[in-house]
Coordinates of C-alpha atoms in Angstrom, one line a residue:
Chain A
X64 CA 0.0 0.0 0.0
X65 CA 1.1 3.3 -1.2
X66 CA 1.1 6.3 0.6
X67 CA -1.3 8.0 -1.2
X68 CA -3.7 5.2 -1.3
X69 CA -2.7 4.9 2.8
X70 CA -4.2 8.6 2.7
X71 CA -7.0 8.0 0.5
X72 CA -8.2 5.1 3.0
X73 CA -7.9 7.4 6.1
X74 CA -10.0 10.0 4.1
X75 CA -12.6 7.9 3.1
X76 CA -12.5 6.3 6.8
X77 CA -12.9 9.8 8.2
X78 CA -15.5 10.1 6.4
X79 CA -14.8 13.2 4.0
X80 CA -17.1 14.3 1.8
X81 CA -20.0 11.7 2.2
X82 CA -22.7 13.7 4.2
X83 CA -24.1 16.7 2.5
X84 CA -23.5 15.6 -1.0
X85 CA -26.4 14.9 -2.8
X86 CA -24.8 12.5 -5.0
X87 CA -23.8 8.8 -3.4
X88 CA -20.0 9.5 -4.8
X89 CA -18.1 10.5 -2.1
X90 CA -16.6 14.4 -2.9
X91 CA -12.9 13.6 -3.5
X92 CA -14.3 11.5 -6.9
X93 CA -16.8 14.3 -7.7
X94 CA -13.9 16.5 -7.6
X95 CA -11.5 14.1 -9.5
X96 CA -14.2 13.4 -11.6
X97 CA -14.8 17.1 -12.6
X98 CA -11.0 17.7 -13.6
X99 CA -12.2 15.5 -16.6
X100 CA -15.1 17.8 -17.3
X101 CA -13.1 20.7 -18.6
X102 CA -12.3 18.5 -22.0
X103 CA -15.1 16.0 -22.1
X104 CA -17.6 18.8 -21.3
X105 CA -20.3 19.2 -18.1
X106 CA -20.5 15.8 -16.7
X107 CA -18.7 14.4 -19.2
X108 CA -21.1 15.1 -22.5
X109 CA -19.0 16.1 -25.1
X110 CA -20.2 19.3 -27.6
X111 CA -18.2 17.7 -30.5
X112 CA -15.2 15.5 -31.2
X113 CA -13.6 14.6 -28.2
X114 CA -16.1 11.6 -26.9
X115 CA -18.3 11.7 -24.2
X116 CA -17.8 9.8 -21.2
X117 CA -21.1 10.2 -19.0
X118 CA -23.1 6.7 -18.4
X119 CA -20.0 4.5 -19.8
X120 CA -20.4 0.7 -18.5
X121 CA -17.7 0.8 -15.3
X122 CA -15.8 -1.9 -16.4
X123 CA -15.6 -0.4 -19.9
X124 CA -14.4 2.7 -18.2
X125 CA -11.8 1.2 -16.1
X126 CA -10.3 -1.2 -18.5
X127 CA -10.0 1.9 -21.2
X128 CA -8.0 4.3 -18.4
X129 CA -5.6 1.0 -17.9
X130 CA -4.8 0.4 -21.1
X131 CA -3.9 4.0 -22.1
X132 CA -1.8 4.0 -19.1
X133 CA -0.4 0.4 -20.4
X134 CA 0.0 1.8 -23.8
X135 CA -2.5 -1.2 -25.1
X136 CA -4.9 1.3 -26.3
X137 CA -3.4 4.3 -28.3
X138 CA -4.9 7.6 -28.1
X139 CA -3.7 11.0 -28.4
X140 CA -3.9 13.0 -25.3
X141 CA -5.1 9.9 -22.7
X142 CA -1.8 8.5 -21.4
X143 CA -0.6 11.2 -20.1
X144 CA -3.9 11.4 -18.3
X145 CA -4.1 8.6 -17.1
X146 CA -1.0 8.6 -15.2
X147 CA -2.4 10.9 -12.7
X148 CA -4.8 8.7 -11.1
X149 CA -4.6 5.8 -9.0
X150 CA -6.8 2.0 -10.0
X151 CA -8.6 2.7 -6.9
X152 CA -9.5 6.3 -8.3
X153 CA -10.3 4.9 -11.8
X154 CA -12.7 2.1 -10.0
X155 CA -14.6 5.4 -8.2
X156 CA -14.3 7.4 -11.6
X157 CA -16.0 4.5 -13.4
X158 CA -18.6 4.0 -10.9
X159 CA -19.5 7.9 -10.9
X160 CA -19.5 8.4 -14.9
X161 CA -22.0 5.5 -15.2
X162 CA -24.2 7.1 -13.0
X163 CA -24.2 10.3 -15.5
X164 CA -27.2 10.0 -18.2
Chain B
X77 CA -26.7 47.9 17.1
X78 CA -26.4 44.8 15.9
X79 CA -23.6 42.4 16.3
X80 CA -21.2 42.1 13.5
X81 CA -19.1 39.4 12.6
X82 CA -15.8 40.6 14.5
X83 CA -17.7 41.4 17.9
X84 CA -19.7 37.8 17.6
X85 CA -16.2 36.5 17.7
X86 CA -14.6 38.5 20.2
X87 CA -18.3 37.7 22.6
X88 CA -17.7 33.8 21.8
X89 CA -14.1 34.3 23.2
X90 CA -13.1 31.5 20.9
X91 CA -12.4 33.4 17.4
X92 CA -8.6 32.6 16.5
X93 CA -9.2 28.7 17.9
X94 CA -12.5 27.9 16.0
X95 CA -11.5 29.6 13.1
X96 CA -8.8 27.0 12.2
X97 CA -11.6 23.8 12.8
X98 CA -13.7 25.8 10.2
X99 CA -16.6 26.1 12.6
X100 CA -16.4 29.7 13.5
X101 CA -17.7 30.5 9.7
X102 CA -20.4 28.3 9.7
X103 CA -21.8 29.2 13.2
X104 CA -21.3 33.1 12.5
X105 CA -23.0 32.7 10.0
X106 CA -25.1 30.8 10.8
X107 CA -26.2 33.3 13.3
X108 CA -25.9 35.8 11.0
X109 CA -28.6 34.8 7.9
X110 CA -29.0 31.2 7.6
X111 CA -26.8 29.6 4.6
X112 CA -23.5 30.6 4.6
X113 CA -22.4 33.1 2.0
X114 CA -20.1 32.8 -0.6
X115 CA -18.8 35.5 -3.0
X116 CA -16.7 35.4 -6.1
X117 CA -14.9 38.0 -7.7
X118 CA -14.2 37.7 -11.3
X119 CA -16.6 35.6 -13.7
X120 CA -14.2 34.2 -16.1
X121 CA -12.9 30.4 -16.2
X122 CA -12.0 30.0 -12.7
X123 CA -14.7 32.3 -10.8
X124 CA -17.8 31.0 -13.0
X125 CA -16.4 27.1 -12.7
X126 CA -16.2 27.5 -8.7
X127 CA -19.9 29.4 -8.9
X128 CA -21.2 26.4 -10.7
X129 CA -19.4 23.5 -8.2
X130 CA -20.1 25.2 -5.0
X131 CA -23.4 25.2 -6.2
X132 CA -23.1 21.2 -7.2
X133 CA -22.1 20.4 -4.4
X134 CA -23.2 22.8 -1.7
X135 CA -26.6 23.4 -2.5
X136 CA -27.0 25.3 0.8
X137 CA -24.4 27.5 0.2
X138 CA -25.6 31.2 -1.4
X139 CA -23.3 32.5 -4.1
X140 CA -23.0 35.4 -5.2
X141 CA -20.7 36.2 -8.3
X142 CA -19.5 39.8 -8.9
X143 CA -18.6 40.4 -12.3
X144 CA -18.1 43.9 -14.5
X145 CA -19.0 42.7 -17.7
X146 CA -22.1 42.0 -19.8
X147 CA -20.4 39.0 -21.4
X148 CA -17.0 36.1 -21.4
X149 CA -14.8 36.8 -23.9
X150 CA -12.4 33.5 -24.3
X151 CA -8.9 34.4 -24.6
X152 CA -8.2 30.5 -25.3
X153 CA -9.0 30.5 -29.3
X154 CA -8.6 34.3 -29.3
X155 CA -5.5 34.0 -31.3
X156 CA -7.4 32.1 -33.7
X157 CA -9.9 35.5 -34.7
X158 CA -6.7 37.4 -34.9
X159 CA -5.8 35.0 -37.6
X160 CA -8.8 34.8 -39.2
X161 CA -10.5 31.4 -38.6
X162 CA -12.7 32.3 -35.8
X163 CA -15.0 35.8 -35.3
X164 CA -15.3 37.6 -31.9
X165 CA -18.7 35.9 -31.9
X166 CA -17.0 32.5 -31.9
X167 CA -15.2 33.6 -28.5
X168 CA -17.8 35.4 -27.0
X169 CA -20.6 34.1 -24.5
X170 CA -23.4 35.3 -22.0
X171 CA -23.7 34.3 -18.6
X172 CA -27.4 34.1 -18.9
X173 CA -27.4 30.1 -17.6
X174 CA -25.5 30.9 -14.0
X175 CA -28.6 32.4 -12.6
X176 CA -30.3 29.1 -13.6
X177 CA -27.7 27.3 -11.6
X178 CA -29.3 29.5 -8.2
X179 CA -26.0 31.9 -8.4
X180 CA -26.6 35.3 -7.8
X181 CA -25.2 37.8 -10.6
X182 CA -24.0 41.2 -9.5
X183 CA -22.5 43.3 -12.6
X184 CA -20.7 46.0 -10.6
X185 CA -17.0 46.4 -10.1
X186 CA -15.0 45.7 -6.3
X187 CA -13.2 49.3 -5.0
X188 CA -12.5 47.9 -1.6
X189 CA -12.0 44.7 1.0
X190 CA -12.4 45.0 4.4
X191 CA -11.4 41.3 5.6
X192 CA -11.6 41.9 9.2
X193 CA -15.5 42.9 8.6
X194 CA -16.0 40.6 5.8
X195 CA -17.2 42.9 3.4
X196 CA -17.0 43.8 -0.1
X197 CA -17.9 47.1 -1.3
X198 CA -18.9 48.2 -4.9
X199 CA -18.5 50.8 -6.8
X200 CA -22.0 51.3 -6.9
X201 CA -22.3 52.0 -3.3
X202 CA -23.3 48.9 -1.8
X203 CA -21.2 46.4 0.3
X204 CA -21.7 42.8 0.3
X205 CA -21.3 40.8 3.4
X206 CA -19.4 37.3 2.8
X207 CA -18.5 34.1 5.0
X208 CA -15.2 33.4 2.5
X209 CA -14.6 35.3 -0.4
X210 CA -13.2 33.8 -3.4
X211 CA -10.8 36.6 -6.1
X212 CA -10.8 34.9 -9.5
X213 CA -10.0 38.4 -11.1
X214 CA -7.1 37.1 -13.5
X215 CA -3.9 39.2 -14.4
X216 CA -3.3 42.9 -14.2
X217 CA -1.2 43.9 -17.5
X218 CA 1.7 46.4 -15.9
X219 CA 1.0 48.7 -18.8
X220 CA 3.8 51.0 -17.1
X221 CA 6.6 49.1 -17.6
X222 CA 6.8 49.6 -21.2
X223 CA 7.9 53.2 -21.9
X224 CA 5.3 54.8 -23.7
X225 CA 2.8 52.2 -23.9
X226 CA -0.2 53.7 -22.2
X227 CA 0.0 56.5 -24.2
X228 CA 0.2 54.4 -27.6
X229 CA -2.4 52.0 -25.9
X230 CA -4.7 55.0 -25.1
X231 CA -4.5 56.2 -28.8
X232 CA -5.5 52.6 -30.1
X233 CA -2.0 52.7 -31.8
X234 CA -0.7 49.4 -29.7
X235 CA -2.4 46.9 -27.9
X236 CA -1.6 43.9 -25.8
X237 CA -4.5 41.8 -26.5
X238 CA -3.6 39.8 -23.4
X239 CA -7.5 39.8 -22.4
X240 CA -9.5 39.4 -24.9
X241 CA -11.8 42.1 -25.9
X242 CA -11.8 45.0 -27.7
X243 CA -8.1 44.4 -28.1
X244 CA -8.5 41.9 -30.1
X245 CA -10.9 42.8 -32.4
X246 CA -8.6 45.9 -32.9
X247 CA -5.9 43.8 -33.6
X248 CA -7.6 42.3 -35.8
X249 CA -8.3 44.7 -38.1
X250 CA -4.8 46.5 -37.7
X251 CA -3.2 42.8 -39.5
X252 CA -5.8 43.6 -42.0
X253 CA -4.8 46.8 -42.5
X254 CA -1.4 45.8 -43.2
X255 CA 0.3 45.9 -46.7
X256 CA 1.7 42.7 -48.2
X257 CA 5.4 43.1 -47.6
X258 CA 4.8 44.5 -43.8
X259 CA 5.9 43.7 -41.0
X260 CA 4.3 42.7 -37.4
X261 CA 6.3 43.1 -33.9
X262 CA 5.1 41.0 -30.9
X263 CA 6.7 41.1 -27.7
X264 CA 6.6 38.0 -25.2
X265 CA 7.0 39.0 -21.7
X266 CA 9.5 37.6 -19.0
X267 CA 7.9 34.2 -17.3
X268 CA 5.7 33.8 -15.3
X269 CA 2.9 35.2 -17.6
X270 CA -0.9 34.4 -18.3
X271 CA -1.0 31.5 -20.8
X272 CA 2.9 30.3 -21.8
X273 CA 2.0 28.7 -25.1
X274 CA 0.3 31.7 -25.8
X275 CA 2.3 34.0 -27.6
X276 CA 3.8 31.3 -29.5
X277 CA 0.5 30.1 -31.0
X278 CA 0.0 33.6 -31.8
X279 CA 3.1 33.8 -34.1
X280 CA 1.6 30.7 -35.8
X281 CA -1.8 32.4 -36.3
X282 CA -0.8 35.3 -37.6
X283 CA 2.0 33.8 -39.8
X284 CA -1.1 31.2 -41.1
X285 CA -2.8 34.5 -42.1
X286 CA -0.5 36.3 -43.9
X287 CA 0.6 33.3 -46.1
X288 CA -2.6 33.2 -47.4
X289 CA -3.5 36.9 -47.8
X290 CA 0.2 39.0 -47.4
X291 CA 2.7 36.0 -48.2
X292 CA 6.0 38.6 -48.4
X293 CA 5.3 40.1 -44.9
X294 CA 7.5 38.7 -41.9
X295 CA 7.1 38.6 -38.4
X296 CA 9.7 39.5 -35.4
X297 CA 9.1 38.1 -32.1
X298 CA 10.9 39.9 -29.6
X299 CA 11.0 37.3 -26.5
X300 CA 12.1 38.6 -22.8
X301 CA 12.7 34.9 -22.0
X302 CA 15.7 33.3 -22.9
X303 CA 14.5 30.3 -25.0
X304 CA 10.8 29.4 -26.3
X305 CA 8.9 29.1 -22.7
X306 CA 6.4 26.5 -23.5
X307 CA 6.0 23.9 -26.2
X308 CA 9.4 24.3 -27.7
X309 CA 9.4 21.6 -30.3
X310 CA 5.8 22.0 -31.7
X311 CA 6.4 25.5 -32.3
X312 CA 10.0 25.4 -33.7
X313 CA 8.2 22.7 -35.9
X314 CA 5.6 24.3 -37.1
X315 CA 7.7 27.5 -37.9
X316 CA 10.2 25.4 -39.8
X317 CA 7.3 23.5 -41.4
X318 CA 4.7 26.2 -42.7
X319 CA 6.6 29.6 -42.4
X320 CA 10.1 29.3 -43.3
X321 CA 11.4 32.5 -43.4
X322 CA 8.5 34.5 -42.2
X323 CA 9.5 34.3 -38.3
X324 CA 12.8 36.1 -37.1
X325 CA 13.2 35.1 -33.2
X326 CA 15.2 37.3 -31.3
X327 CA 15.7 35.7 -27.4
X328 CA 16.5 38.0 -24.4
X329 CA 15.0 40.9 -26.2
X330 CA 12.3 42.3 -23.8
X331 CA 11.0 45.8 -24.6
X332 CA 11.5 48.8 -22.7
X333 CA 9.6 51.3 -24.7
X334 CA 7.4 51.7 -27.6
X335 CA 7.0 54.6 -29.7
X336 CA 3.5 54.6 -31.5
X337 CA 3.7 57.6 -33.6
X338 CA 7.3 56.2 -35.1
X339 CA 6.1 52.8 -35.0
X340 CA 8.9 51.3 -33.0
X341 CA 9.5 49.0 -30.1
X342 CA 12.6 49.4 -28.3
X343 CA 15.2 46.9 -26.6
X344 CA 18.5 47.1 -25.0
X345 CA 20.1 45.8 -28.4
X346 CA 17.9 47.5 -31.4
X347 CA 15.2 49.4 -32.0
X348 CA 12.8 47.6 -33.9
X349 CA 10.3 49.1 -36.6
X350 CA 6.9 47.7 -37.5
X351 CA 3.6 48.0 -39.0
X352 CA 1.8 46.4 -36.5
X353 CA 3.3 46.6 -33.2
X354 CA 1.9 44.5 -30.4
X355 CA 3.9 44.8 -27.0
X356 CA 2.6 42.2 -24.3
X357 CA 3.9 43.8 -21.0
X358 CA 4.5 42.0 -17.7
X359 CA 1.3 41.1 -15.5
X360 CA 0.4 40.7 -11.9
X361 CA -2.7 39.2 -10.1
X362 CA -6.0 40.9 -10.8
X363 CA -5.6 44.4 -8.4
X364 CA -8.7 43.5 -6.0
X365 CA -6.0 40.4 -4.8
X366 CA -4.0 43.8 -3.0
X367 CA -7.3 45.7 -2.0
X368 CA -7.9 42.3 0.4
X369 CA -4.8 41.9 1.4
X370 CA -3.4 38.3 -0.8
X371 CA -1.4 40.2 -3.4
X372 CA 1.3 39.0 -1.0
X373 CA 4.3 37.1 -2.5
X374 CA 8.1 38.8 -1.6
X375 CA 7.8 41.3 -4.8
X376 CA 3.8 42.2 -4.3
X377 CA 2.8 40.4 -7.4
X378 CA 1.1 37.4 -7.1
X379 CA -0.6 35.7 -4.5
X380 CA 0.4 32.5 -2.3
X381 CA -2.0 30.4 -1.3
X382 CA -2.4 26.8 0.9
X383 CA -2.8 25.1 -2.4
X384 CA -4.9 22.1 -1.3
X385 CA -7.9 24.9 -0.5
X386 CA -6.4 28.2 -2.3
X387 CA -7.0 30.0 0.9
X388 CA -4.5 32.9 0.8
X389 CA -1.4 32.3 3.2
X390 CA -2.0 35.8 5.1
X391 CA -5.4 36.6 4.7
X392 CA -8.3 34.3 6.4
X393 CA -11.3 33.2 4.4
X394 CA -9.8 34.4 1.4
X395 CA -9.2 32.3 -1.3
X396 CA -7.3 33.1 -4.7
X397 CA -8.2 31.3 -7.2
X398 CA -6.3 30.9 -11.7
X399 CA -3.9 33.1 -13.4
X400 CA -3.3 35.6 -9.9
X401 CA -2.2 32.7 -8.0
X402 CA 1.9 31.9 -7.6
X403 CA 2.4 28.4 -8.2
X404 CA 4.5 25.8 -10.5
X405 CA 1.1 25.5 -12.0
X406 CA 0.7 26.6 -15.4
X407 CA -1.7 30.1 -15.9
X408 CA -4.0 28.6 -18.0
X409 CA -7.2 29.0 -18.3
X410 CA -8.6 25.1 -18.1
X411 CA -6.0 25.1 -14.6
X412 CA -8.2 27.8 -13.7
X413 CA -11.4 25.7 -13.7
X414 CA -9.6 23.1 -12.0
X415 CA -8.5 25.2 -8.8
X416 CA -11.9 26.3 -9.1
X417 CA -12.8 22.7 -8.3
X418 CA -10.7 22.1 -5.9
X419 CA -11.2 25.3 -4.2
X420 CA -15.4 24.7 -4.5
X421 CA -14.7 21.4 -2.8
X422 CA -12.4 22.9 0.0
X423 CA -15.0 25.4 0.5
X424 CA -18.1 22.8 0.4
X425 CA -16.1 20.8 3.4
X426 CA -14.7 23.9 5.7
X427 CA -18.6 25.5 6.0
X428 CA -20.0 22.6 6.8
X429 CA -16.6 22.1 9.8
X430 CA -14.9 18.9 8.0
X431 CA -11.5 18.7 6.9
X432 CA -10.8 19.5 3.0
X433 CA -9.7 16.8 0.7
X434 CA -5.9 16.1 2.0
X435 CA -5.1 14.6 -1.3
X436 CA -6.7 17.5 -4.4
X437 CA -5.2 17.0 -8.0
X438 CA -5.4 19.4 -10.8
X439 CA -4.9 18.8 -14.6
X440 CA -3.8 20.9 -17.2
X441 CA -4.6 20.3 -20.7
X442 CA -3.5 23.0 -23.2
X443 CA -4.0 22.8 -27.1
X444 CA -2.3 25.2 -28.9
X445 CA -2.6 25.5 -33.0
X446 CA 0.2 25.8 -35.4
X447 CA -2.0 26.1 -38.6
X448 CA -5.9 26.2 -39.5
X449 CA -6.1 22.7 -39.9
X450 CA -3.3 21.6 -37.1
X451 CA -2.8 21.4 -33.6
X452 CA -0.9 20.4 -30.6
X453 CA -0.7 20.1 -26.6
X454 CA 0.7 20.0 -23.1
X455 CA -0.6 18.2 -21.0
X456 CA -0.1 17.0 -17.4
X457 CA -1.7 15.9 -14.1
X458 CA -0.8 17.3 -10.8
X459 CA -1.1 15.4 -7.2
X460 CA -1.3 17.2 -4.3
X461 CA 1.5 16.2 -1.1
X462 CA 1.6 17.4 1.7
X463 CA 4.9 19.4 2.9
X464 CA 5.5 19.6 -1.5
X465 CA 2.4 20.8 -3.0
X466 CA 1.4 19.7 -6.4
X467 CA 3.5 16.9 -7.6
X468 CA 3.4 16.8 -11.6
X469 CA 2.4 12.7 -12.6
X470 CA 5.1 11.1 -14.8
X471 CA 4.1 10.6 -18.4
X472 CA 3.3 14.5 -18.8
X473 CA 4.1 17.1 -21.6
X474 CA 3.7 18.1 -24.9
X475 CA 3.5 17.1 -28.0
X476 CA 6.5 17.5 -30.8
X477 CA 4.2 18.3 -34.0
X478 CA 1.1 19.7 -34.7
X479 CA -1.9 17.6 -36.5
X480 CA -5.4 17.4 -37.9
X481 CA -6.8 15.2 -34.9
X482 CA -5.5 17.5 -32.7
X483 CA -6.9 20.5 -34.2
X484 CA -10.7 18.7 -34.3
X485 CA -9.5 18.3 -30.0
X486 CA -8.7 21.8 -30.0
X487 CA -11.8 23.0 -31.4
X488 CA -13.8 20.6 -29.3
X489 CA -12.1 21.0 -26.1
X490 CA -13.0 25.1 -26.5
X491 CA -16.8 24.3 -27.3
X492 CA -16.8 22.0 -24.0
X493 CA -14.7 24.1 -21.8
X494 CA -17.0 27.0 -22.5
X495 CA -20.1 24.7 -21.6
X496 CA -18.1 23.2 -18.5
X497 CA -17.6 27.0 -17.1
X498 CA -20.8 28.9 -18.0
X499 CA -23.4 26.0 -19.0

């Protein structure tokens, strides 16, 4: 266990951002979430050609940000991306996105 | 009388120690009115985004968001009208959705901060009471440092065209203006400045107009940094590619004076003549950061901040939020949305007395074109830790050549970014 993750447990165990938040996401994933929202468009449905990524199967979504961190799926701009986040955070990023209609 | 904010403290006893669990805000105000009160400063890409999420996700919280003008005006694609392939319509928008969202408008401009009191006050004669108080106002172009700018600026000989406006529209039409054969003279100021690819994209817009339209003019780029400051290889690439010959780069050259009469910008080696002249003077944050105190770095120029809540370092329930804010963060104007983010999410937590996300990460993604039909970017992800702030992600950077997918991103990232902010 990493560091980070160690402090990604302890917030989740203190509880941080679950109460208050109208959505079941806790806000550390709405706010992760969100940094993807300023290409993809308001929660995540794209105006044009980049693709939209609200209501994507969770799997789907998790498997795509691992492979362009992998290099198994080529893209243009995604890799570099994807190296920000943690599995944990692309298991809660998943989960959130499909929840977006 | 009635018990303002300062003497509710001082009566609680208590102000300094519950002010750092975040509880003294919430129970002042509530006290006070009810919801706490958020208010904004500066509706561009940072101060409308954090509007919108402290809405999202503090739908108790009232926000009100101060801003002077009728409408958003993009600079990200700007450099695109002033070559041609996109019309001040294309960049400008209304903000007619935000009051949708339950955010309260107020077009009126800030003349002073009292942070001990908590209020803003308007140049329209009212003051505005606030819980935390959130300066998005962007840069402040030090028009003085140029010799003679102001006075070229005032009679619309040069421009900066650093926020897009009217500026740019003028700008516009000077390059159109222009004989075939001219010459136009754009000055990059020293680091850190308001959008680093910026100026180089420029070059590329410009030079993509005149090779269609004035194909024998040239273009000198008088740089005060000493090497290309962002994106290095794309541009060098595209300039070598498309515009051979038409781009003379001249490092180390920063401008001390401009003469707009003569037509001449001025550096420690030459004096330079032009047809179009546009000098882009050094900036500093937005000047309501030093009405409330935050313009605070060792020179008075930018603002520091705690960065995992972009609460000013001196001032209490202040936050500063894009371009005024000193970081290793890059001024751009989609890292603005994303402090906004992070700064709506701090904010959401310390009203409601929980801690703020330890753990915050920003991204920047920055397209920049080379040509009408080609485009590339920088990109990178930044994870906050504590005791180091904001820790780039390996796998970063930019790309080395322009291209037509890109371009197609670049179009549709602007379309979305505008939703994303002001939808």
């Amino acid at each position: 266990m990493t560091i980070k993750t160690i402090a990604l447990s302890l917030a989740a165990s203190a509880g941080f951002g679950l109460a208050g938040v109208a959505s079941a996401a806790d806000l550390h994933t709405q706010a992760i979430s969100a940094t993807c929202m300023s290409c993809h468009g308001p929660g995540g449905k794209s105006l044009g050609a980049i693709p939209s990524i609200n209501g994507l199967d969770k799997d789907y979504f998790v498997k795509q940000m691992k492979d362009f961190k992998s290099g198994a799926r080529q893209g243009t701009i995604m890799k570099r991306h994807a190296y920000g986040y943690t599995d944990a955070e692309f298991e809660a990023m998943g989960a959130y996105f499909a929840t977006l209609k | 009388m009635t018990l303002n904010r300062r003497d509710f403290l001082k009566v609680s006893g208590a102000g300094a120690a519950v002010a750092l669990t975040g509880c003294a805000t919430q129970s002042a105000s509530t006290a006070a009115k009810g919801n706490p009160h958020v208010v904004i400063v500066g509706a561009g890409f940072g101060g409308a985004t954090c509007a919108k999420y402290l809405k999202q996700w503090g739908p108790n919280i009232d926000v009100t968001l101060i801003e002077p003008n009728d409408k958003f005006v993009s600079c990200p694609i700007s450099n695109w009208v002033l070559g041609g392939i996109k019309t001040m319509d294309d960049i400008t928008h209304g903000y007619d959705n935000l009051p949708k969202r339950g955010i309260k408008m107020v077009k009126d401009y800030v003349v002073g901060v009292d942070t001990a009191q908590r209020m803003v006050k308007l140049k329209g004669g009212s003051s505005i009471a606030y819980d935390r108080l959130v300066l998005a106002p962007g840069i402040e172009v030090l028009t003085d440092t140029v010799k003679g700018f102001k006075d070229a600026e005032a009679a619309g000989k040069v421009v900066h065209a650093w926020k897009a406006g009217e500026q740019t529209a003028l700008l516009r039409k000077q390059l159109e203006a222009m004989p075939d054969g001219g010459v136009f003279v754009m000055s990059v100021p020293t680091a850190p400045y308001r959008c680093p690819p910026g100026p180089y994209e420029r070059a590329c817009m410009v030079a993509n107009y005149f090779k269609k339209a004035k194909p024998k003019s040239k273009i000198i780029l008088l740089d005060g940094n000493p090497d290309i400051a962002s994106k290095k290889g794309l541009f060098m690439n595209a300039w070598n590619t498309y515009y051979p010959g038409m781009i003379e780069y001249r490092p180390n050259n920063a401008p001390f004076a401009v003469d707009g009469t003569k037509m001449i910008v001025s550096t420690e080696f030459d004096d330079v003549k032009g047809d179009v002249l546009n000098v882009v003077p050094r900036q500093r944050a937005g000047e309501v950061c030093a009405m409330a105190g935050a313009r605070n770095d060792s020179n008075g120029v930018w603002c520091t901040v705690n960065l995992a809540t972009f609460e000013s370092t001196t001032v209490p329930n202040v936050h500063v939020i894009g371009d005024s804010v000193l970081s290793n963060l890059p001024k751009s104007g989609h890292m603005a949305t994303n402090h906004a983010k992070v700064c709506a999410a701090a904010i959401v937590e310390l009203l409601a007395g929980r801690q703020p996300d330890p753990i915050p990460v920003v991204a920047n993604t920055c397209y920049s074109a080379t040509s009408d039909t080609t485009s590339g970017y920088v990109a990178n992800v930044f994870r906050f830790e504590a005791g180091k702030g904001y820790v780039s992600a390996p796998e970063g950077g930019a790309t080395a050549k322009g291209d037509e997918l890109n371009f197609a991103y670049n179009e549709s990232w602007a379309q979305n970014i505008w939703a994303e902010v002001l939808g």
